[in-house]
mmCIF file of C-alpha atoms in Angstrom:
data_model
loop_
_atom_site.group_PDB
_atom_site.id
_atom_site.type_symbol
_atom_site.label_atom_id
_atom_site.label_comp_id
_atom_site.label_asym_id
_atom_site.label_seq_id
_atom_site.Cartn_x
_atom_site.Cartn_y
_atom_site.Cartn_z
ATOM 1 C CA MET A 1391 -0.939 -56.102 -11.374
ATOM 2 C CA ILE A 1392 -1.625 -52.280 -10.911
ATOM 3 C CA ARG A 1393 -4.779 -51.477 -8.812
ATOM 4 C CA ILE A 1394 -6.413 -48.111 -9.266
ATOM 5 C CA ARG A 1395 -7.908 -46.606 -6.201
ATOM 6 C CA PRO A 1396 -11.512 -45.598 -6.626
ATOM 7 C CA LEU A 1397 -12.254 -41.848 -6.298
ATOM 8 C CA PHE A 1398 -15.033 -42.450 -3.528
ATOM 9 C CA CYS A 1399 -12.406 -44.160 -1.385
ATOM 10 C CA ILE A 1400 -10.382 -40.953 -0.993
ATOM 11 C CA ASN A 1401 -10.570 -39.255 2.262
ATOM 12 C CA PRO A 1402 -12.856 -36.099 1.852
ATOM 13 C CA SER A 1403 -10.504 -34.136 4.206
ATOM 14 C CA ARG A 1404 -7.448 -34.808 2.232
ATOM 15 C CA ALA A 1405 -9.236 -34.020 -0.965
ATOM 16 C CA LEU A 1406 -10.100 -30.586 0.370
ATOM 17 C CA VAL A 1407 -6.653 -29.828 1.427
ATOM 18 C CA SER A 1408 -5.235 -30.793 -1.865
ATOM 19 C CA ALA A 1409 -7.926 -28.652 -3.631
ATOM 20 C CA SER A 1410 -7.131 -25.724 -1.493
ATOM 21 C CA ARG A 1411 -3.358 -25.951 -2.097
ATOM 22 C CA SER A 1412 -3.841 -26.364 -5.936
ATOM 23 C CA GLY A 1413 -6.110 -23.506 -6.041
ATOM 24 C CA THR A 1414 -3.311 -21.065 -5.148
ATOM 25 C CA ARG A 1415 -1.286 -21.092 -8.220
ATOM 26 C CA GLY A 1416 1.541 -18.693 -8.880
ATOM 27 C CA TYR A 1417 2.217 -17.955 -12.663
ATOM 28 C CA ALA A 1418 3.725 -15.133 -14.426
ATOM 29 C CA ILE A 1419 1.280 -12.520 -15.463
ATOM 30 C CA SER A 1420 1.025 -12.422 -19.218
ATOM 31 C CA VAL A 1421 -0.428 -9.380 -21.002
ATOM 32 C CA GLN A 1422 0.190 -10.515 -24.527
ATOM 33 C CA ALA A 1423 -2.827 -11.131 -26.918
ATOM 34 C CA PRO A 1424 -3.854 -14.693 -27.123
ATOM 35 C CA ARG A 1425 -2.734 -16.848 -29.950
ATOM 36 C CA LYS A 1426 -5.087 -17.167 -32.932
ATOM 37 C CA TRP A 1427 -5.427 -20.547 -34.354
ATOM 38 C CA PRO A 1428 -6.192 -21.130 -37.995
ATOM 39 C CA GLY A 1429 -9.785 -22.019 -38.642
ATOM 40 C CA LYS A 1430 -11.069 -20.973 -35.261
ATOM 41 C CA THR A 1431 -13.354 -17.928 -35.428
ATOM 42 C CA GLU A 1432 -15.254 -18.274 -32.101
ATOM 43 C CA ASP A 1433 -13.901 -16.674 -28.833
ATOM 44 C CA ARG A 1434 -12.895 -18.699 -25.945
ATOM 45 C CA VAL A 1435 -15.740 -19.543 -23.334
ATOM 46 C CA PHE A 1436 -14.862 -19.503 -19.769
ATOM 47 C CA ASP A 1437 -16.745 -21.224 -17.051
ATOM 48 C CA GLU A 1438 -18.493 -19.310 -14.153
ATOM 49 C CA ARG A 1439 -15.679 -19.291 -11.728
ATOM 50 C CA LYS A 1440 -13.256 -17.683 -14.288
ATOM 51 C CA THR A 1441 -15.837 -15.312 -15.460
ATOM 52 C CA TYR A 1442 -16.490 -14.222 -11.778
ATOM 53 C CA LEU A 1443 -12.785 -13.627 -11.170
ATOM 54 C CA TYR A 1444 -12.423 -11.691 -14.328
ATOM 55 C CA ASN A 1445 -15.313 -9.269 -13.465
ATOM 56 C CA GLN A 1446 -13.898 -8.919 -9.822
ATOM 57 C CA PHE A 1447 -10.443 -7.996 -11.021
ATOM 58 C CA THR A 1448 -11.825 -5.667 -13.786
ATOM 59 C CA SER A 1449 -13.874 -3.990 -10.994
ATOM 60 C CA LEU A 1450 -10.690 -3.729 -8.942
ATOM 61 C CA LEU A 1451 -8.784 -2.059 -11.661
ATOM 62 C CA LYS A 1452 -11.626 0.419 -12.119
ATOM 63 C CA ARG A 1453 -11.484 1.531 -8.592
ATOM 64 C CA SER A 1454 -7.710 2.136 -8.924
ATOM 65 C CA THR A 1455 -8.645 5.704 -10.136
ATOM 66 C CA HIS A 1456 -9.397 6.792 -6.597
ATOM 67 C CA GLU A 1457 -8.256 3.869 -4.454
ATOM 68 C CA PRO A 1458 -4.600 2.983 -4.344
ATOM 69 C CA LEU A 1459 -3.538 -0.703 -4.895
ATOM 70 C CA LEU A 1460 -0.898 -2.242 -3.101
ATOM 71 C CA PHE A 1461 0.714 -5.406 -4.547
ATOM 72 C CA LEU A 1462 1.922 -8.087 -2.084
ATOM 73 C CA ARG A 1463 3.720 -11.423 -2.362
ATOM 74 C CA HIS A 1464 2.502 -14.058 0.141
ATOM 75 C CA LYS A 1465 3.844 -17.399 0.835
ATOM 76 C CA ASN A 1466 3.305 -20.201 3.399
ATOM 77 C CA PHE A 1467 0.115 -18.567 4.877
ATOM 78 C CA LYS A 1468 -2.507 -20.562 6.487
ATOM 79 C CA VAL A 1469 -6.180 -19.914 6.675
ATOM 80 C CA SER A 1470 -5.689 -18.626 10.379
ATOM 81 C CA GLY A 1471 -2.792 -16.460 9.328
ATOM 82 C CA MET A 1472 -4.744 -14.898 6.550
ATOM 83 C CA ILE A 1473 -7.787 -14.326 8.753
ATOM 84 C CA LYS A 1474 -5.439 -12.499 11.242
ATOM 85 C CA LEU A 1475 -3.851 -10.490 8.606
ATOM 86 C CA ARG A 1476 -7.228 -9.212 7.343
ATOM 87 C CA ARG A 1477 -8.094 -8.256 10.940
ATOM 88 C CA GLU A 1478 -4.999 -6.309 11.378
ATOM 89 C CA ILE A 1479 -5.490 -4.540 8.114
ATOM 90 C CA ALA A 1480 -9.201 -3.624 8.985
ATOM 91 C CA ALA A 1481 -8.323 -2.423 12.407
ATOM 92 C CA THR A 1482 -6.292 0.348 10.960
ATOM 93 C CA SER A 1483 -9.280 2.103 9.632
ATOM 94 C CA LEU A 1484 -11.370 1.780 12.657
ATOM 95 C CA PRO A 1485 -11.904 4.997 14.744
ATOM 96 C CA LYS A 1486 -9.820 5.259 17.828
ATOM 97 C CA LYS A 1487 -12.288 5.364 20.856
ATOM 98 C CA ALA A 1488 -11.851 4.902 24.488
ATOM 99 C CA HIS A 1489 -14.965 3.016 24.838
ATOM 100 C CA PHE A 1490 -17.226 1.371 22.334
ATOM 101 C CA SER A 1491 -20.857 0.697 22.550
ATOM 102 C CA LEU A 1492 -23.469 -1.406 20.661
ATOM 103 C CA MET A 1493 -24.945 1.712 19.288
ATOM 104 C CA ASP A 1494 -22.000 2.475 17.145
ATOM 105 C CA ALA A 1495 -22.629 1.744 13.640
ATOM 106 C CA PRO A 1496 -19.793 -0.527 12.088
ATOM 107 C CA PRO A 1497 -18.050 1.111 9.130
ATOM 108 C CA ALA A 1498 -19.161 0.060 5.717
ATOM 109 C CA ALA A 1499 -17.142 -2.414 3.683
ATOM 110 C CA GLU A 1500 -16.224 0.331 1.187
ATOM 111 C CA GLU A 1501 -14.456 2.470 3.891
ATOM 112 C CA LEU A 1502 -12.201 -0.532 4.980
ATOM 113 C CA PRO A 1503 -9.175 -1.822 3.000
ATOM 114 C CA GLN A 1504 -9.713 -4.951 1.242
ATOM 115 C CA LEU A 1505 -7.236 -7.862 0.664
ATOM 116 C CA THR A 1506 -7.863 -9.908 -2.481
ATOM 117 C CA VAL A 1507 -5.995 -12.920 -3.310
ATOM 118 C CA ILE A 1508 -5.187 -12.825 -7.065
ATOM 119 C CA ARG A 1509 -5.118 -15.572 -9.698
ATOM 120 C CA SER A 1510 -2.331 -14.207 -11.926
ATOM 121 C CA SER A 1511 -3.396 -15.819 -15.113
ATOM 122 C CA ILE A 1512 -6.881 -14.282 -15.084
ATOM 123 C CA PHE A 1513 -5.563 -10.921 -13.709
ATOM 124 C CA GLY A 1514 -3.255 -10.758 -16.681
ATOM 125 C CA VAL A 1515 -6.397 -11.060 -19.118
ATOM 126 C CA ALA A 1516 -8.339 -8.388 -17.047
ATOM 127 C CA LEU A 1517 -5.220 -6.114 -17.067
ATOM 128 C CA ARG A 1518 -4.992 -6.564 -20.914
ATOM 129 C CA HIS A 1519 -8.582 -5.698 -21.591
ATOM 130 C CA TYR A 1520 -8.657 -2.619 -19.301
ATOM 131 C CA ALA A 1521 -8.610 0.220 -21.727
ATOM 132 C CA PRO A 1522 -7.874 3.271 -19.492
ATOM 133 C CA ILE A 1523 -4.219 1.841 -18.733
ATOM 134 C CA ASP A 1524 -1.773 2.158 -21.595
ATOM 135 C CA GLU A 1525 0.547 -0.673 -22.750
ATOM 136 C CA SER A 1526 3.736 0.685 -20.867
ATOM 137 C CA THR A 1527 1.917 0.850 -17.558
ATOM 138 C CA THR A 1528 0.319 -2.547 -18.149
ATOM 139 C CA ALA A 1529 3.915 -4.029 -18.699
ATOM 140 C CA GLN A 1530 5.142 -2.418 -15.539
ATOM 141 C CA ILE A 1531 2.364 -3.995 -13.503
ATOM 142 C CA ALA A 1532 2.849 -7.307 -15.004
ATOM 143 C CA LYS A 1533 6.555 -7.064 -14.388
ATOM 144 C CA LEU A 1534 5.992 -5.873 -10.936
ATOM 145 C CA ALA A 1535 3.516 -8.515 -9.791
ATOM 146 C CA GLY A 1536 4.457 -11.434 -11.918
ATOM 147 C CA GLY A 1537 5.264 -14.844 -10.393
ATOM 148 C CA GLY A 1538 4.381 -16.409 -7.187
ATOM 149 C CA GLY A 1539 1.311 -15.954 -4.680
ATOM 150 C CA LEU A 1540 -0.078 -12.534 -5.452
ATOM 151 C CA ALA A 1541 -2.504 -10.468 -3.310
ATOM 152 C CA VAL A 1542 -3.594 -7.018 -3.935
ATOM 153 C CA LEU A 1543 -4.640 -4.674 -0.966
ATOM 154 C CA SER A 1544 -6.963 -1.771 -1.959
ATOM 155 C CA LEU A 1545 -7.287 1.306 0.176
ATOM 156 C CA PRO A 1546 -10.524 3.412 0.431
ATOM 157 C CA SER A 1547 -8.610 6.679 -0.460
ATOM 158 C CA LEU A 1548 -5.045 8.187 -0.655
ATOM 159 C CA ASP A 1549 -4.353 9.034 2.928
ATOM 160 C CA PRO A 1550 -0.534 8.926 3.795
ATOM 161 C CA PRO A 1551 -1.174 8.473 7.564
ATOM 162 C CA ALA A 1552 -3.585 5.528 6.812
ATOM 163 C CA LEU A 1553 -1.155 4.092 4.377
ATOM 164 C CA GLN A 1554 1.620 4.318 7.062
ATOM 165 C CA ALA A 1555 -0.827 2.473 9.526
ATOM 166 C CA VAL A 1556 -1.346 -0.357 6.990
ATOM 167 C CA LEU A 1557 2.413 -0.909 6.392
ATOM 168 C CA ARG A 1558 2.957 -1.061 10.106
ATOM 169 C CA ALA A 1559 0.160 -3.706 10.323
ATOM 170 C CA LEU A 1560 1.739 -5.778 7.551
ATOM 171 C CA GLU A 1561 5.012 -5.926 9.630
ATOM 172 C CA ARG A 1562 3.311 -7.026 12.696
ATOM 173 C CA SER A 1563 1.335 -9.746 11.140
ATOM 174 C CA ILE A 1564 4.390 -11.591 10.135
ATOM 175 C CA PRO A 1565 6.151 -13.467 12.970
ATOM 176 C CA LYS A 1566 9.799 -13.170 13.340
ATOM 177 C CA LYS A 1567 11.987 -16.149 12.141
ATOM 178 C CA LYS A 1568 13.840 -18.038 14.784
ATOM 179 C CA SER A 1569 17.443 -18.438 14.410
ATOM 180 C CA GLU A 1570 19.167 -21.913 14.440
ATOM 181 C CA GLU A 1571 20.530 -21.544 17.791
ATOM 182 C CA ASP A 1572 17.031 -21.047 19.238
ATOM 183 C CA LYS A 1573 15.812 -24.169 17.351
ATOM 184 C CA LYS A 1574 18.683 -26.155 18.641
ATOM 185 C CA GLY A 1575 18.291 -25.025 22.183
ATOM 186 C CA LYS A 1576 14.541 -25.919 22.073
ATOM 187 C CA ASP A 1577 15.053 -29.358 20.614
ATOM 188 C CA LYS A 1578 18.115 -30.573 22.635
ATOM 189 C CA GLY A 1579 17.158 -34.078 22.728
ATOM 190 C CA GLY A 1580 15.904 -34.356 19.067
ATOM 191 C CA ASP A 1581 19.299 -35.081 17.475
ATOM 192 C CA ASP A 1582 19.918 -38.109 19.784
ATOM 193 C CA HIS A 1583 19.365 -41.117 17.619
ATOM 194 C CA VAL A 1584 19.118 -44.642 19.132
ATOM 195 C CA PRO A 1585 20.665 -47.430 16.937
ATOM 196 C CA GLY A 1586 17.976 -49.883 15.666
ATOM 197 C CA ARG A 1587 15.170 -47.520 16.261
ATOM 198 C CA LYS A 1588 13.501 -45.590 13.398
ATOM 199 C CA ALA A 1589 14.072 -41.840 13.516
ATOM 200 C CA LYS A 1590 11.149 -39.807 14.454
ATOM 201 C CA ARG A 1591 9.693 -37.819 11.696
ATOM 202 C CA GLN A 1592 9.450 -34.071 12.100
ATOM 203 C CA LYS A 1593 7.259 -31.856 10.119
ATOM 204 C CA PRO A 1594 9.014 -28.960 8.414
ATOM 205 C CA ILE A 1595 8.263 -25.582 9.902
ATOM 206 C CA LEU A 1596 6.961 -23.200 7.217
ATOM 207 C CA ASN A 1597 7.487 -19.456 8.133
ATOM 208 C CA PRO A 1598 4.763 -17.196 6.482
ATOM 209 C CA GLU A 1599 6.210 -14.529 4.320
ATOM 210 C CA LEU A 1600 4.691 -11.256 3.153
ATOM 211 C CA VAL A 1601 6.601 -8.934 0.850
ATOM 212 C CA LEU A 1602 5.631 -5.627 -0.520
ATOM 213 C CA LEU A 1603 6.233 -5.430 -4.236
ATOM 214 C CA GLY A 1604 4.897 -1.914 -5.207
ATOM 215 C CA ALA A 1605 1.784 0.028 -5.778
ATOM 216 C CA PHE A 1606 -0.562 1.459 -8.405
ATOM 217 C CA ILE A 1607 -1.738 5.004 -7.201
ATOM 218 C CA GLU A 1608 -3.746 7.347 -9.663
ATOM 219 C CA GLY A 1609 -2.434 5.631 -12.730
ATOM 220 C CA ARG A 1610 1.165 5.539 -11.941
ATOM 221 C CA VAL A 1611 3.309 2.532 -10.874
ATOM 222 C CA PHE A 1612 5.346 3.158 -7.568
ATOM 223 C CA GLY A 1613 8.200 0.953 -6.250
ATOM 224 C CA VAL A 1614 8.800 0.057 -2.711
ATOM 225 C CA GLU A 1615 10.881 3.025 -1.687
ATOM 226 C CA ASN A 1616 8.425 5.383 -3.480
ATOM 227 C CA VAL A 1617 5.578 3.896 -1.465
ATOM 228 C CA VAL A 1618 7.311 4.220 1.838
ATOM 229 C CA SER A 1619 8.116 7.921 0.798
ATOM 230 C CA VAL A 1620 4.404 8.559 0.125
ATOM 231 C CA ALA A 1621 3.350 7.028 3.474
ATOM 232 C CA LYS A 1622 5.653 9.622 5.334
ATOM 233 C CA LEU A 1623 3.734 12.588 3.825
ATOM 234 C CA PRO A 1624 1.230 14.601 5.761
ATOM 235 C CA THR A 1625 -2.433 14.398 5.220
ATOM 236 C CA LEU A 1626 -3.951 16.080 2.042
ATOM 237 C CA ASP A 1627 -5.624 18.716 4.194
ATOM 238 C CA THR A 1628 -2.091 19.690 5.704
ATOM 239 C CA LEU A 1629 -0.617 19.821 2.204
ATOM 240 C CA ARG A 1630 -3.473 22.069 0.865
ATOM 241 C CA ALA A 1631 -2.980 24.339 3.803
ATOM 242 C CA GLN A 1632 0.751 24.623 3.152
ATOM 243 C CA ILE A 1633 0.148 25.295 -0.655
ATOM 244 C CA VAL A 1634 -2.269 28.083 0.297
ATOM 245 C CA GLY A 1635 0.161 29.485 2.805
ATOM 246 C CA LEU A 1636 3.011 29.613 0.185
ATOM 247 C CA LEU A 1637 0.856 31.330 -2.290
ATOM 248 C CA SER A 1638 -0.470 33.907 0.091
ATOM 249 C CA SER A 1639 2.794 34.687 1.874
ATOM 250 C CA PRO A 1640 4.065 37.251 -0.725
ATOM 251 C CA ALA A 1641 0.730 39.167 -0.628
ATOM 252 C CA VAL A 1642 0.781 39.175 3.150
ATOM 253 C CA GLN A 1643 4.418 40.408 3.224
ATOM 254 C CA LEU A 1644 3.572 43.151 0.682
ATOM 255 C CA ALA A 1645 0.549 44.289 2.640
ATOM 256 C CA ALA A 1646 2.613 44.408 5.939
ATOM 257 C CA VAL A 1647 5.362 46.747 4.204
ATOM 258 C CA LEU A 1648 2.642 48.997 2.951
ATOM 259 C CA GLY A 1649 0.970 49.153 6.215
ATOM 260 C CA GLU A 1650 4.293 50.053 8.010
ATOM 261 C CA ALA A 1651 4.973 52.810 5.435
ATOM 262 C CA SER A 1652 1.632 54.368 5.751
ATOM 263 C CA GLY A 1653 0.045 56.634 8.289
ATOM 264 C CA GLY A 1654 1.710 57.578 11.536
ATOM 265 C CA LYS A 1655 4.807 55.379 10.994
ATOM 266 C CA LEU A 1656 5.525 57.456 7.798
ATOM 267 C CA ALA A 1657 5.187 60.704 9.661
ATOM 268 C CA ARG A 1658 7.489 59.605 12.383
ATOM 269 C CA THR A 1659 9.994 58.372 9.905
ATOM 270 C CA LEU A 1660 10.046 61.793 8.172
ATOM 271 C CA GLU A 1661 10.122 63.652 11.616
ATOM 272 C CA GLY A 1662 13.131 61.508 12.452
ATOM 273 C CA PHE A 1663 14.788 62.347 9.230
ATOM 274 C CA LYS A 1664 14.272 66.246 9.822
ATOM 275 C CA LYS A 1665 15.748 66.039 13.360
ATOM 276 C CA GLY A 1666 18.800 64.126 12.012
ATOM 277 C CA LEU A 1667 19.257 66.944 9.313
ATOM 278 C CA GLU A 1668 18.893 69.629 11.814
ATOM 279 C CA GLY A 1669 21.399 68.056 14.296
ATOM 280 C CA ASP A 1670 24.021 67.622 11.529
ATOM 281 C CA SER A 1671 23.617 71.206 10.233
ATOM 282 C CA PRO A 1672 25.984 74.012 11.933
ATOM 283 C CA LYS A 1673 24.657 76.545 14.311
ATOM 284 C CA ALA A 1674 23.795 80.070 13.165
ATOM 285 C CA ASP A 1675 26.188 81.794 15.609
ATOM 286 C CA GLU A 1676 29.149 79.653 14.572
ATOM 287 C CA VAL A 1677 28.445 80.519 10.913
ATOM 288 C CA SER A 1678 28.401 84.511 11.696
ATOM 289 C CA THR A 1679 31.530 84.662 13.724
ATOM 290 C CA PRO A 1680 34.547 85.678 11.556
#
């Protein structure tokens, strides 16, 4: 006889753990139009949770015109690890001061990088319905971020030094993987098995992983190498100053040449030519002698 365990007998803590694990689903992002069934004229109705996520992802895409979006692949992250990651990312935008006081106003939420865990199926729908992005760009983003646990990191503005600081924070947040020799040295007596005694059960060690997939900056899709190249650029103010210097350098050089050729320098130049010609001409007595 098969007995079914009632739902109210399930441990609440286990139910919460299973719900949290099943909530992070990693499917490929589909940007294709939904299938139309014959005889069905009404649109599909979503629940409140899916509608909220759809509006959140649509707002995220709207801000991409002035806020760069970094696509990240996360795996084996616990809640504590995700909180630490968010703190490391937010610390990159805080002002560097020697001393802080209670009078210092905290920065607004819009001025800090925001990490959003993405549900890929609903993100694909928001990506398909977002009109300013064409089909080719939509397909590139879907191919870039498809499959696995996905997260999107939005930056307040395009600032290459700030982007470089965020990339360094992402590298610091991931602990280094231990080699097999270190594990064996730490667990020297773990492999000793006593006959007739049940082997001790060991939990598998899950190392968190975080991989940069690419970015969506000002309507263009960038790969990992291009994102690193953008992070190495100087600030926008420095780039503007360099462009102004390049445009104004020919005019400055022309003004310098005209300044050197005018006024006293021109008179001294002609006087030098005159003396040179007088020195090269033969003397009068030498010409008169037979």
